[in-house]
CSV table of C-alpha atoms (C1' of nucleotides) in Angstrom, one decimal:
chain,number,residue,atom,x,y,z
A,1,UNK,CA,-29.0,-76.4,82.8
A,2,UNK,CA,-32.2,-78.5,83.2
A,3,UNK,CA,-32.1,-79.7,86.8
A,4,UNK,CA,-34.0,-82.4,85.2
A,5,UNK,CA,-36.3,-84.5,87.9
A,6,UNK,CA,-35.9,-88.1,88.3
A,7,UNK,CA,-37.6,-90.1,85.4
A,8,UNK,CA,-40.8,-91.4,86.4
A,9,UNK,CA,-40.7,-95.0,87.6
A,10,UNK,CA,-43.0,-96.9,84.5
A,11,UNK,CA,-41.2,-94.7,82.4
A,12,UNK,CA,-37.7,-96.3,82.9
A,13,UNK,CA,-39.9,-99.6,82.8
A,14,UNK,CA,-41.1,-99.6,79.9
A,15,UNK,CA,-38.1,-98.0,78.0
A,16,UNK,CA,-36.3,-101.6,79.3
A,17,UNK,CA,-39.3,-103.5,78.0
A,18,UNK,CA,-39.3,-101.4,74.8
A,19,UNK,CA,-35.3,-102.6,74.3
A,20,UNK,CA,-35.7,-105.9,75.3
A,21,UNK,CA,-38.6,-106.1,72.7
A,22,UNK,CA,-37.1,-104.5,69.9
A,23,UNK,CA,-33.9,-107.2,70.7
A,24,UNK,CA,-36.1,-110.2,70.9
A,25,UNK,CA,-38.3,-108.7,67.4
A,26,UNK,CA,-34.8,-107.5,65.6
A,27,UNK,CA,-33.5,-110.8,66.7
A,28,UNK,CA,-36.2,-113.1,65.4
A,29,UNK,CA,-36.7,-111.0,62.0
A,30,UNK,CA,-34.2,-109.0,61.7
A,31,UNK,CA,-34.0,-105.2,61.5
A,32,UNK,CA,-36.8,-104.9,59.0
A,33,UNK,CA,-39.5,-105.3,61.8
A,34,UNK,CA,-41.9,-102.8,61.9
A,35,UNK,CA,-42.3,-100.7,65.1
A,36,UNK,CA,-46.0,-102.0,65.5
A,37,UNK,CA,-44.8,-105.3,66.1
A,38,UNK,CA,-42.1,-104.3,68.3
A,39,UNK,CA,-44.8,-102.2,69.9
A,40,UNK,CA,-46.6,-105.2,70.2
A,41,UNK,CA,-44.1,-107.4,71.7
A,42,UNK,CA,-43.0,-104.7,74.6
A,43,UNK,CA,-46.8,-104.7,75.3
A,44,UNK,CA,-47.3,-101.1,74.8
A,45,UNK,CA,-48.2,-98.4,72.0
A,46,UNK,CA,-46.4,-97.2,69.3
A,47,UNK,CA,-46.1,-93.6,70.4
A,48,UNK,CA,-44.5,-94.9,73.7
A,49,UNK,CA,-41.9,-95.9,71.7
A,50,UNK,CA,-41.3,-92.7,70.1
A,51,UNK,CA,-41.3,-90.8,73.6
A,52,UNK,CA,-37.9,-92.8,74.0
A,53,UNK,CA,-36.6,-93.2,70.8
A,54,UNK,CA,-37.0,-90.5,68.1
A,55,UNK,CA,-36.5,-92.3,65.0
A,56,UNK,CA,-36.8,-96.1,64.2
A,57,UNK,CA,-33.4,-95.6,63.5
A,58,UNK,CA,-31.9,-94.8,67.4
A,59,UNK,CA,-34.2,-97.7,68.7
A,60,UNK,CA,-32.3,-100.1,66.6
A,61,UNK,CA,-28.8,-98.9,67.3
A,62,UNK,CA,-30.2,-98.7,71.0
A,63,UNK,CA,-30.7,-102.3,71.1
A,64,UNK,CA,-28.2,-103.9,68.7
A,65,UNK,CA,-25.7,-102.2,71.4
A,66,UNK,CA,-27.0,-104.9,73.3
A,67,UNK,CA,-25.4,-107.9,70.5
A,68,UNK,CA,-21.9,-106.1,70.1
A,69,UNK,CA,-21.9,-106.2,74.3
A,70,UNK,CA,-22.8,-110.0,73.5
A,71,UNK,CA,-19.8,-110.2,70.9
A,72,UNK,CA,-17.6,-108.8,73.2
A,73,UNK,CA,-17.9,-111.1,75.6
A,74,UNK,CA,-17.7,-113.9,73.6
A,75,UNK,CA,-14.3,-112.4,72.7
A,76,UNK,CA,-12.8,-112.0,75.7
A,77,UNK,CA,-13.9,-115.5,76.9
A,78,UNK,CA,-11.7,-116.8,74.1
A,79,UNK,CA,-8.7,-114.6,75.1
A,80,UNK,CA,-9.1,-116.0,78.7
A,81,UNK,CA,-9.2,-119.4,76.9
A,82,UNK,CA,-6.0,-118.5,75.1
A,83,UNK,CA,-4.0,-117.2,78.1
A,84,UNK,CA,-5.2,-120.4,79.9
A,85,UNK,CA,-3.5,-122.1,77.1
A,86,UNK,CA,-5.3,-122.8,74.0
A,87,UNK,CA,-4.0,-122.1,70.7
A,88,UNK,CA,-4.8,-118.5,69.7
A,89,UNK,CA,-5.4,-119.2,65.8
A,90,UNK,CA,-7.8,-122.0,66.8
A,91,UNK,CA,-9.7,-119.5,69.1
A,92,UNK,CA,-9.4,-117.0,66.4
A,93,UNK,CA,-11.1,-119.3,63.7
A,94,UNK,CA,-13.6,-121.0,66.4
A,95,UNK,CA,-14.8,-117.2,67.3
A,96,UNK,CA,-15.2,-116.1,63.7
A,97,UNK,CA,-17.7,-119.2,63.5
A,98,UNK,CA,-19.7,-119.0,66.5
A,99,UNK,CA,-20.3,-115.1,65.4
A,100,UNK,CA,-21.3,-116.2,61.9
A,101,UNK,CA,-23.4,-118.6,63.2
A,102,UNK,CA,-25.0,-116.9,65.6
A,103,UNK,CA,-25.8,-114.0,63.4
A,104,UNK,CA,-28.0,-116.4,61.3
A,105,UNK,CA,-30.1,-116.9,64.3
A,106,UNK,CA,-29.6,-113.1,65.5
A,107,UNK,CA,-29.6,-111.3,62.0
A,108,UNK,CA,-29.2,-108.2,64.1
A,109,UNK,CA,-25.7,-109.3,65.0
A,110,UNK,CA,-24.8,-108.3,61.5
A,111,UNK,CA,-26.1,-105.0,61.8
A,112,UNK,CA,-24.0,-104.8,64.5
A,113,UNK,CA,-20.8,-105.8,62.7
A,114,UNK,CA,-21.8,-103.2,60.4
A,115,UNK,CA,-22.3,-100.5,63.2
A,116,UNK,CA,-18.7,-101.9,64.6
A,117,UNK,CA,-16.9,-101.0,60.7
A,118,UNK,CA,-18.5,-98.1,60.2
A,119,UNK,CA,-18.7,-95.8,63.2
A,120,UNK,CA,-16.2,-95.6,65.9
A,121,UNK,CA,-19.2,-95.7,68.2
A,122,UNK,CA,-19.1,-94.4,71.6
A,123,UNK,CA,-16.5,-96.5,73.6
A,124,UNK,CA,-17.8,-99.6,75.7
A,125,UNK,CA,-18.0,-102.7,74.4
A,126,UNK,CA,-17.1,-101.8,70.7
A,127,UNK,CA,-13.4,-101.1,72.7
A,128,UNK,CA,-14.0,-104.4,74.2
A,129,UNK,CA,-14.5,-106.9,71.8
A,130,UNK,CA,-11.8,-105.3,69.5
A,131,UNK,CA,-9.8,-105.3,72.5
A,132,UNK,CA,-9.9,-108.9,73.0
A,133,UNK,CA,-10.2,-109.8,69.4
A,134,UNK,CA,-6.3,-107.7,68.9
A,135,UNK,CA,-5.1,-109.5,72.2
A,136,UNK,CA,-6.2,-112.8,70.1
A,137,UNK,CA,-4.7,-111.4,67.0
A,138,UNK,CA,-1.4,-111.0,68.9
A,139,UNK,CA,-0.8,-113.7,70.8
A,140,UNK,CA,-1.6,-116.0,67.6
A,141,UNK,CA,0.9,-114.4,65.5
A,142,UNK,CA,3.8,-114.9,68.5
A,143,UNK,CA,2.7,-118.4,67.8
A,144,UNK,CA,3.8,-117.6,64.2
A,145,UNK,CA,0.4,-119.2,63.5
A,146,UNK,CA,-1.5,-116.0,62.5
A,147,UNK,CA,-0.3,-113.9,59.7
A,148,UNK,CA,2.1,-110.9,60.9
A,149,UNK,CA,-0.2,-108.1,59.1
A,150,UNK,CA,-3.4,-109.4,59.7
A,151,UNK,CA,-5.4,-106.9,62.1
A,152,UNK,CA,-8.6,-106.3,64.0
A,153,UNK,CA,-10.5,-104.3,60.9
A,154,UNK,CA,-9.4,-107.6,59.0
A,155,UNK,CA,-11.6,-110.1,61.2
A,156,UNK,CA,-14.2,-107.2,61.3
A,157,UNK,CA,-14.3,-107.0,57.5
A,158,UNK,CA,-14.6,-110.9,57.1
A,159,UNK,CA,-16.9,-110.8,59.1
A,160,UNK,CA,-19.4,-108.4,57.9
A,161,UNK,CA,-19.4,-110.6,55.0
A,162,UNK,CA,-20.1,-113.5,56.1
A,163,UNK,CA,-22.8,-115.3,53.8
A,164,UNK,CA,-25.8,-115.0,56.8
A,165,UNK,CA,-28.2,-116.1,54.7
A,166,UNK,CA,-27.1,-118.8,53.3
A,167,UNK,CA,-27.3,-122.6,54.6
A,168,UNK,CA,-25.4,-124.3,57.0
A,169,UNK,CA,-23.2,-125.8,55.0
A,170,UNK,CA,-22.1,-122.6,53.2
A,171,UNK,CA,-21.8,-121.1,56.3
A,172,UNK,CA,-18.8,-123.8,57.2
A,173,UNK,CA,-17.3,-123.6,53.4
A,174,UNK,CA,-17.3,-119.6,53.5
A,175,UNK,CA,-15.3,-120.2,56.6
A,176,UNK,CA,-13.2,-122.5,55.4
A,177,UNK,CA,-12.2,-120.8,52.6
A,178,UNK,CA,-11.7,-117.6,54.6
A,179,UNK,CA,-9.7,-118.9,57.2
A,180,UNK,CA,-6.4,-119.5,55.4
A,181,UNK,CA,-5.9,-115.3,54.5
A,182,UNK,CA,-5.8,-115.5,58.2
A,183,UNK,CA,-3.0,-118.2,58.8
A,184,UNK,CA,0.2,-118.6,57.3
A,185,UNK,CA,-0.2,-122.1,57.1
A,186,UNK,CA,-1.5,-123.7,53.2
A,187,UNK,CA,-4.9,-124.9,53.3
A,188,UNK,CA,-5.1,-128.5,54.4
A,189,UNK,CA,-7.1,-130.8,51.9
A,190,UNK,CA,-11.3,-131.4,53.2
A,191,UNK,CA,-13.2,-128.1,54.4
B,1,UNK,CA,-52.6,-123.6,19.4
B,2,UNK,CA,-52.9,-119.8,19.4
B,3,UNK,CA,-50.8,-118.9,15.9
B,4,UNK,CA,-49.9,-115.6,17.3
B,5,UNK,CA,-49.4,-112.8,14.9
B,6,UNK,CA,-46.4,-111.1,14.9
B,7,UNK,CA,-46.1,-108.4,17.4
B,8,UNK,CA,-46.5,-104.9,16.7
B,9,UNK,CA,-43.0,-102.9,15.6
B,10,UNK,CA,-42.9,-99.8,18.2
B,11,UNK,CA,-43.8,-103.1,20.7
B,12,UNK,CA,-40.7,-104.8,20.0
B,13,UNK,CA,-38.8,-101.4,19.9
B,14,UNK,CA,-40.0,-100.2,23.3
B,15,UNK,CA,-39.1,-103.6,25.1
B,16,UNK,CA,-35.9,-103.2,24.0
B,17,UNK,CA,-35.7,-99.6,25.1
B,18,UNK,CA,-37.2,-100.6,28.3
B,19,UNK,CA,-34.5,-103.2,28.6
B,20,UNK,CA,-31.6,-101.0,27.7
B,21,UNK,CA,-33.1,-98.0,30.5
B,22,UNK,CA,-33.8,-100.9,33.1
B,23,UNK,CA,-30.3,-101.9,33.0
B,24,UNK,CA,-28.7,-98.6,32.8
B,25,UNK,CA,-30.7,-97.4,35.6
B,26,UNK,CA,-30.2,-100.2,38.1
B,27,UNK,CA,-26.5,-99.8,37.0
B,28,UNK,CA,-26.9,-96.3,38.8
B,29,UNK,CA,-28.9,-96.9,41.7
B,30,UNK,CA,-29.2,-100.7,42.2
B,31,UNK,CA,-32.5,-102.6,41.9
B,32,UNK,CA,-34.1,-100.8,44.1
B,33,UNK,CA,-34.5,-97.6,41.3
B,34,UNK,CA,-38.7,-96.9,41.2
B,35,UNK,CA,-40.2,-98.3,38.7
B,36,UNK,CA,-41.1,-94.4,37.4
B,37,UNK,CA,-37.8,-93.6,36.8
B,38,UNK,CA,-37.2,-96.5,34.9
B,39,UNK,CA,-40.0,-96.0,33.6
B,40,UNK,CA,-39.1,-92.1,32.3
B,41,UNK,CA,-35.0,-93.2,31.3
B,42,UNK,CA,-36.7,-95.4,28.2
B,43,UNK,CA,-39.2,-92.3,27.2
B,44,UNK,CA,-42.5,-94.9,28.1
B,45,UNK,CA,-45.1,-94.7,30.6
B,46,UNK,CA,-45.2,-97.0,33.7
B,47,UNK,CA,-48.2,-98.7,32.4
B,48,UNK,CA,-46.0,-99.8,29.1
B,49,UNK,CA,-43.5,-101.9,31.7
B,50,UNK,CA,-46.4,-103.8,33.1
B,51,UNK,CA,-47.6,-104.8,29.7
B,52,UNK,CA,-44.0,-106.0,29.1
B,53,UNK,CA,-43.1,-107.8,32.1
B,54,UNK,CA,-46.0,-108.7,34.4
B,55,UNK,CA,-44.1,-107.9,37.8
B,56,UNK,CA,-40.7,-105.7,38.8
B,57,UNK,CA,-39.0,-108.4,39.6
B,58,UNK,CA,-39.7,-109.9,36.5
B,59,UNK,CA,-38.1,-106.9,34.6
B,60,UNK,CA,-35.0,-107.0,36.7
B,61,UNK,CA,-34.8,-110.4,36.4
B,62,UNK,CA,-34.5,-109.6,32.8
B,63,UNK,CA,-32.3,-106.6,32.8
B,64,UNK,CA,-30.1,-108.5,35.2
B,65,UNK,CA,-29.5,-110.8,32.8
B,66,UNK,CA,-27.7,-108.9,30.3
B,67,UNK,CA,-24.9,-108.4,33.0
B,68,UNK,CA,-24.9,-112.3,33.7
B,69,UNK,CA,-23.7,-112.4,29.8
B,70,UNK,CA,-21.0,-109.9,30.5
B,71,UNK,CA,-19.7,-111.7,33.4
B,72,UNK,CA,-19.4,-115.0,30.9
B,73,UNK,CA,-17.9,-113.0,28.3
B,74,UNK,CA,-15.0,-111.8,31.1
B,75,UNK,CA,-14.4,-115.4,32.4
B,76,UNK,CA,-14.5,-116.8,28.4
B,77,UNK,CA,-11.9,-114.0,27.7
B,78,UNK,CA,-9.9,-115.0,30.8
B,79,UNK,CA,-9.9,-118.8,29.6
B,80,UNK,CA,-9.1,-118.6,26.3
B,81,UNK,CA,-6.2,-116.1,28.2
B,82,UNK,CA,-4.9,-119.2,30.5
B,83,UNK,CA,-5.5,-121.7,26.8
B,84,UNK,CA,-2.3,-119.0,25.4
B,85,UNK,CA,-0.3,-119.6,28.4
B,86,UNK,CA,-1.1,-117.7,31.2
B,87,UNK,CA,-1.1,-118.5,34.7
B,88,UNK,CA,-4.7,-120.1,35.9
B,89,UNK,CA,-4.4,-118.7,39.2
B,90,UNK,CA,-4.1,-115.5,38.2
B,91,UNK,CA,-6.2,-115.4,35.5
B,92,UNK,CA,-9.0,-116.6,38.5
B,93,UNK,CA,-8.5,-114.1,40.9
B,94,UNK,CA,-7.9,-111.4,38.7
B,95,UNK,CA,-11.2,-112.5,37.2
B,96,UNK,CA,-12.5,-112.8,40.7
B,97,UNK,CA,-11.1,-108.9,41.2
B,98,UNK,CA,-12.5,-107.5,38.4
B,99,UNK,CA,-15.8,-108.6,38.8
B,100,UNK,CA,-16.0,-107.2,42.6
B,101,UNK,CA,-14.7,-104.1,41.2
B,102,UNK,CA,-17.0,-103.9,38.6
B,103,UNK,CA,-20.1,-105.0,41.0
B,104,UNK,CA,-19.2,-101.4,42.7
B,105,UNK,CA,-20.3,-99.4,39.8
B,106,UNK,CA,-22.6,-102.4,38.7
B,107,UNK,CA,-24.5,-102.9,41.4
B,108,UNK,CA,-27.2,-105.3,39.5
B,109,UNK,CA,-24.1,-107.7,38.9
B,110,UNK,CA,-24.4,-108.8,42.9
B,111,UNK,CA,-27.4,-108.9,42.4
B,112,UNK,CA,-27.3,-111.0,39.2
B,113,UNK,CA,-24.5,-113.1,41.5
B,114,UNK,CA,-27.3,-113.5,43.6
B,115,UNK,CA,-29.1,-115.3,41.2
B,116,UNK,CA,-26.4,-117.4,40.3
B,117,UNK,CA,-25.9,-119.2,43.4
B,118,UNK,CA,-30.1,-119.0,43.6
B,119,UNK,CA,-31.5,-121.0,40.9
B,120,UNK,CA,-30.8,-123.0,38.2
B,121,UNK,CA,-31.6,-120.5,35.4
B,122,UNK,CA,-32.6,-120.8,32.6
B,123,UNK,CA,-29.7,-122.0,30.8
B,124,UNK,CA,-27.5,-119.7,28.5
B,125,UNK,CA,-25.4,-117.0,29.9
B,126,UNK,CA,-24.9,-118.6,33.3
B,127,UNK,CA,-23.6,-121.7,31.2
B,128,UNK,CA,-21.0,-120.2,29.6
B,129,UNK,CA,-19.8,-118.5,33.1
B,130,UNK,CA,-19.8,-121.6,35.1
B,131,UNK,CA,-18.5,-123.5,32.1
B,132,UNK,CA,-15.5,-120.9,31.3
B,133,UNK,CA,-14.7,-120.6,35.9
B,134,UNK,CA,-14.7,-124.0,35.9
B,135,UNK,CA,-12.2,-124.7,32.8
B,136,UNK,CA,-10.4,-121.9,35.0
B,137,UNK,CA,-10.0,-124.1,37.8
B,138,UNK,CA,-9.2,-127.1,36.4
B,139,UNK,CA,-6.3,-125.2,35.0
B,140,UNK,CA,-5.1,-124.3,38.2
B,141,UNK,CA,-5.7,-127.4,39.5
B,142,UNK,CA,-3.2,-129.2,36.9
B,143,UNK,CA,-0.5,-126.7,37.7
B,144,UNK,CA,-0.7,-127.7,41.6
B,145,UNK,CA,-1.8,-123.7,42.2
B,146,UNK,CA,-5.5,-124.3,42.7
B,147,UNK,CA,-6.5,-126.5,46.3
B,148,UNK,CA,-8.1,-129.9,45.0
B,149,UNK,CA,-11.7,-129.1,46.4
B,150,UNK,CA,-12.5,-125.7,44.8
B,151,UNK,CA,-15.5,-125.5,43.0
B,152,UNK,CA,-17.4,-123.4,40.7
B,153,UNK,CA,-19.8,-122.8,43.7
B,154,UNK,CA,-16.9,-121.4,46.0
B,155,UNK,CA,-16.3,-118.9,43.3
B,156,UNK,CA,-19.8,-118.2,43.3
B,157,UNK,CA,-20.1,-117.8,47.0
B,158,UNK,CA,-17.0,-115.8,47.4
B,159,UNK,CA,-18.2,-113.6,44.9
B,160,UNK,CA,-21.9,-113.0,46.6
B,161,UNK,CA,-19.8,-111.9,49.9
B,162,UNK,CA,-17.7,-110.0,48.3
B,163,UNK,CA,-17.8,-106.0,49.9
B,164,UNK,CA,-19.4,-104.1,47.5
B,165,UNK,CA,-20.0,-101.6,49.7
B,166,UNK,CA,-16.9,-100.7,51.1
B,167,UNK,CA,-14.1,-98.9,50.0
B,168,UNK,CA,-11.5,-99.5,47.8
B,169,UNK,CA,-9.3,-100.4,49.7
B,170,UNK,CA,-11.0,-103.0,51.7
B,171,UNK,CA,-11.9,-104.8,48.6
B,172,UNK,CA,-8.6,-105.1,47.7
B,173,UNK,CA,-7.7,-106.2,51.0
B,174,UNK,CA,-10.8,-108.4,51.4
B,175,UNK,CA,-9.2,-110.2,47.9
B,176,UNK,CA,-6.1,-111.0,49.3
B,177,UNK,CA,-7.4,-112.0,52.2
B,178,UNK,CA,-9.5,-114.8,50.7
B,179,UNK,CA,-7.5,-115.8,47.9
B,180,UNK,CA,-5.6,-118.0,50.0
B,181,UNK,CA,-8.6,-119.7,50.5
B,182,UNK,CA,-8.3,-121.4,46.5
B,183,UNK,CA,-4.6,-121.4,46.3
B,184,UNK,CA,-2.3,-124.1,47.3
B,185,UNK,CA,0.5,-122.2,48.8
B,186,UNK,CA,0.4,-120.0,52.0
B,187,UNK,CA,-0.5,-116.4,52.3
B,188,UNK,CA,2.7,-114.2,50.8
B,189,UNK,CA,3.3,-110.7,53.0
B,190,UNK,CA,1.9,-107.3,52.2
B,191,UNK,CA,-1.7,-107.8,50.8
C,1,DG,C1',-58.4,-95.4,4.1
C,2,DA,C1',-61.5,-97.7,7.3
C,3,DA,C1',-61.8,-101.2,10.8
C,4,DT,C1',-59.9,-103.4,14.6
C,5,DA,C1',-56.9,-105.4,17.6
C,6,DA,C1',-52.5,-104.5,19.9
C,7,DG,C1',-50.2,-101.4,22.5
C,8,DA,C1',-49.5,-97.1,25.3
C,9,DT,C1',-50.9,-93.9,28.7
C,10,DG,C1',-50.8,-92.1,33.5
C,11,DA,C1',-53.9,-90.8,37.0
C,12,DA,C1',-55.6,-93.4,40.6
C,13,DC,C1',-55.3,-97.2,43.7
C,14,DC,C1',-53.6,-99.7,47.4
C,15,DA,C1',-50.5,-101.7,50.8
C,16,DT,C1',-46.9,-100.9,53.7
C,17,DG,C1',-44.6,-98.7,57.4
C,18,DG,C1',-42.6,-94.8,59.7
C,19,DT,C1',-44.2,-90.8,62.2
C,20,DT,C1',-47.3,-87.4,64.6
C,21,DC,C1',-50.5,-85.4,67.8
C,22,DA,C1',-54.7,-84.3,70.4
C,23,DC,C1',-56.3,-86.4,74.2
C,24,DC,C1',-56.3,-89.5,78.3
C,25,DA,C1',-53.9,-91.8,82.3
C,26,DT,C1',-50.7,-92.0,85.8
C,27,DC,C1',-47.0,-90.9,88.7
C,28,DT,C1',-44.9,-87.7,92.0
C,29,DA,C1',-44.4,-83.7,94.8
C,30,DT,C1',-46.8,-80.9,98.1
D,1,DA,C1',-55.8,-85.9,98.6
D,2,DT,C1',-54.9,-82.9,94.8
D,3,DA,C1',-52.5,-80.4,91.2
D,4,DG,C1',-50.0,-80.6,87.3
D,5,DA,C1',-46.6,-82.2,84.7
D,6,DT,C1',-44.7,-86.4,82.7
D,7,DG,C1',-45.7,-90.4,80.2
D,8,DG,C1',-48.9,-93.3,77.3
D,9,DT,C1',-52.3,-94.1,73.8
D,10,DG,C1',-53.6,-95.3,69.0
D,11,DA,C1',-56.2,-93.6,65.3
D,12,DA,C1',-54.9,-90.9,61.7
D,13,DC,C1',-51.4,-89.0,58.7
D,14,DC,C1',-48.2,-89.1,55.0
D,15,DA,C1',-44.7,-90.6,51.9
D,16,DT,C1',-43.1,-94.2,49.2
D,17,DG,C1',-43.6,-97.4,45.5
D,18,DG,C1',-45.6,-101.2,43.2
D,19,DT,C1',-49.7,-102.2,40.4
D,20,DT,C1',-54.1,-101.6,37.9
D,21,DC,C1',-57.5,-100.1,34.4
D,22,DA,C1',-60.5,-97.2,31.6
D,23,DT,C1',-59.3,-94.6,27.9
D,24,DC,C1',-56.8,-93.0,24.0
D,25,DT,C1',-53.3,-94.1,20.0
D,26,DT,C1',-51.3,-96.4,16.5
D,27,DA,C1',-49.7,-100.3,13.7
D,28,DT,C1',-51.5,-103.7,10.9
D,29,DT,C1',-54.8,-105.8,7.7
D,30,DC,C1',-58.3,-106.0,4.1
DNA sequence: GAATAAGATGAACCATGGTTCACCATCTAT
DNA sequence: ATAGATGGTGAACCATGGTTCATCTTATTC
């Protein structure tokens, strides 16, 4: 066992620039940044980043975590909404939105949802969100407003996708159209 | 006015062979196949591509093409299906299914979806699919199955989201959860 | 069956982008 | 203050993959 002495103080610095970089970069141009720039933005060199991350790969992962902790939250925030005493469908719907549309400005978000299909990931927020999300889920369907077999992989598979690239208005018809598998209400006319 | 003299025989014979291997190879591996291997499926040298089509895109665009023309054919088929007394709504979806399931071993189809939604084109193929959907939905529309508002673009952008990726099973799922989305009547149980 | 233009060839080129590593700087423990 | 390991640097490396071009081949024409 490797006793392992305390990490050096600019070490733990910069590997908190480093993530906060690669968030901001990822963010801004979406996974496909290279680690120059991302180097760049943290304000250090390109083998610093490979001292804490060994692959391109792990750095990305490392700081999309940081967007499903953001999902999460945004999650449970509707779920307090709900128990406060909003309509669980509507919170459902409005949740799927604001995560569509924030992933256009955050493409990494999208990776994310990816990351949150594919792998069961290592507990923490990934629990969260799909937590909160199956709390939603539940409490809309006592409403008798939610389909009874619609579950948590469901919103996650929507989700992932959801046209990101495409304009605004898209966006708001994809959701439209996808909203009523969720319901089991008929579509109302207009989107 | 340059007369232009016919061009040479193996010419026309290798473009077509370059054609055929293009498509057959970004069936395989998707578009992003190098443009070697394309280049070694139709028996030519890289160097005969480029004298063909200036760019890769330019030759994908092409091959890509030749699956737009399937998907017409299918949708014509599916038509001329409803036109002998079939139900429109089905007909749609199952039109709507069959081309996500074929996208999974055609990959270039998304792609060709892609460039559906993208640009105009060129006339043609893309035509006669948009033509034959949108006969499809007018269909529906008179029997009171299809919502009012659907368009030949919601098909479309259904279609470019749909989860090529994934397994089976979540593209079956991912159907039902969205066909709700063009049909009048509320979600049924099971998927 | 030359002559010649159209076409084919493929090694080489170049740009991109992830990754390495020999060397330098800096923190920390004594 | 100094030793020595931990961390940082960034030019160079390498693999990938699209693109070019000087050269050779072959279909066509007279």
């Amino acid at each position: 066992m490797t006793p392992a002495r305390a990490p050096r103080a600019d070490a733990v610095r910069n590997r908190k620039k480093i993530l906060a970089a690669a968030g901001e970069q990822i963010t801004a141009h979406g996974p496909e940044v290279g680690m120059d720039e991302i180097a760049a933005a943290a304000g250090v060199a390109v083998g610093t980043l490979y001292r804490h991350f060994p692959t391109k790969t792990d750095l990305v992962v490392a700081a999309v975590a940081a967007y499903v902790a953001r999902v999460a939250d945004d999650a449970e925030t509707a779920l307090s909404r709900v128990q406060a005493g909003a309509h669980a469908v509507d919170e459902l719907t409005a949740f799927l939105g604001r995560v569509v549309e924030a992933s256009v400005t955050d493409r990494a978000v999208k990776a994310a949802a990816q990351t949150l299909g594919a792998e069961p990931g290592d507990r923490g927020d990934e629990d969260r969100a799909g937590t909160a999300v199956a709390a939603l889920i539940r409490a809309g369907q006592a409403d008798g407003d939610i389909h009874p077999d619609v579950t948590v992989s469901d919103i996650y598979l929507l989700f992932s996708t959801a046209p990101t690239d495409q304009p605004s208005a898209a966006r708001a018809r994809w959701l439209a159209l996808v909203t009523p598998g969720l319901t089991t209400r008929a579509r109302q006319a207009g989107n």
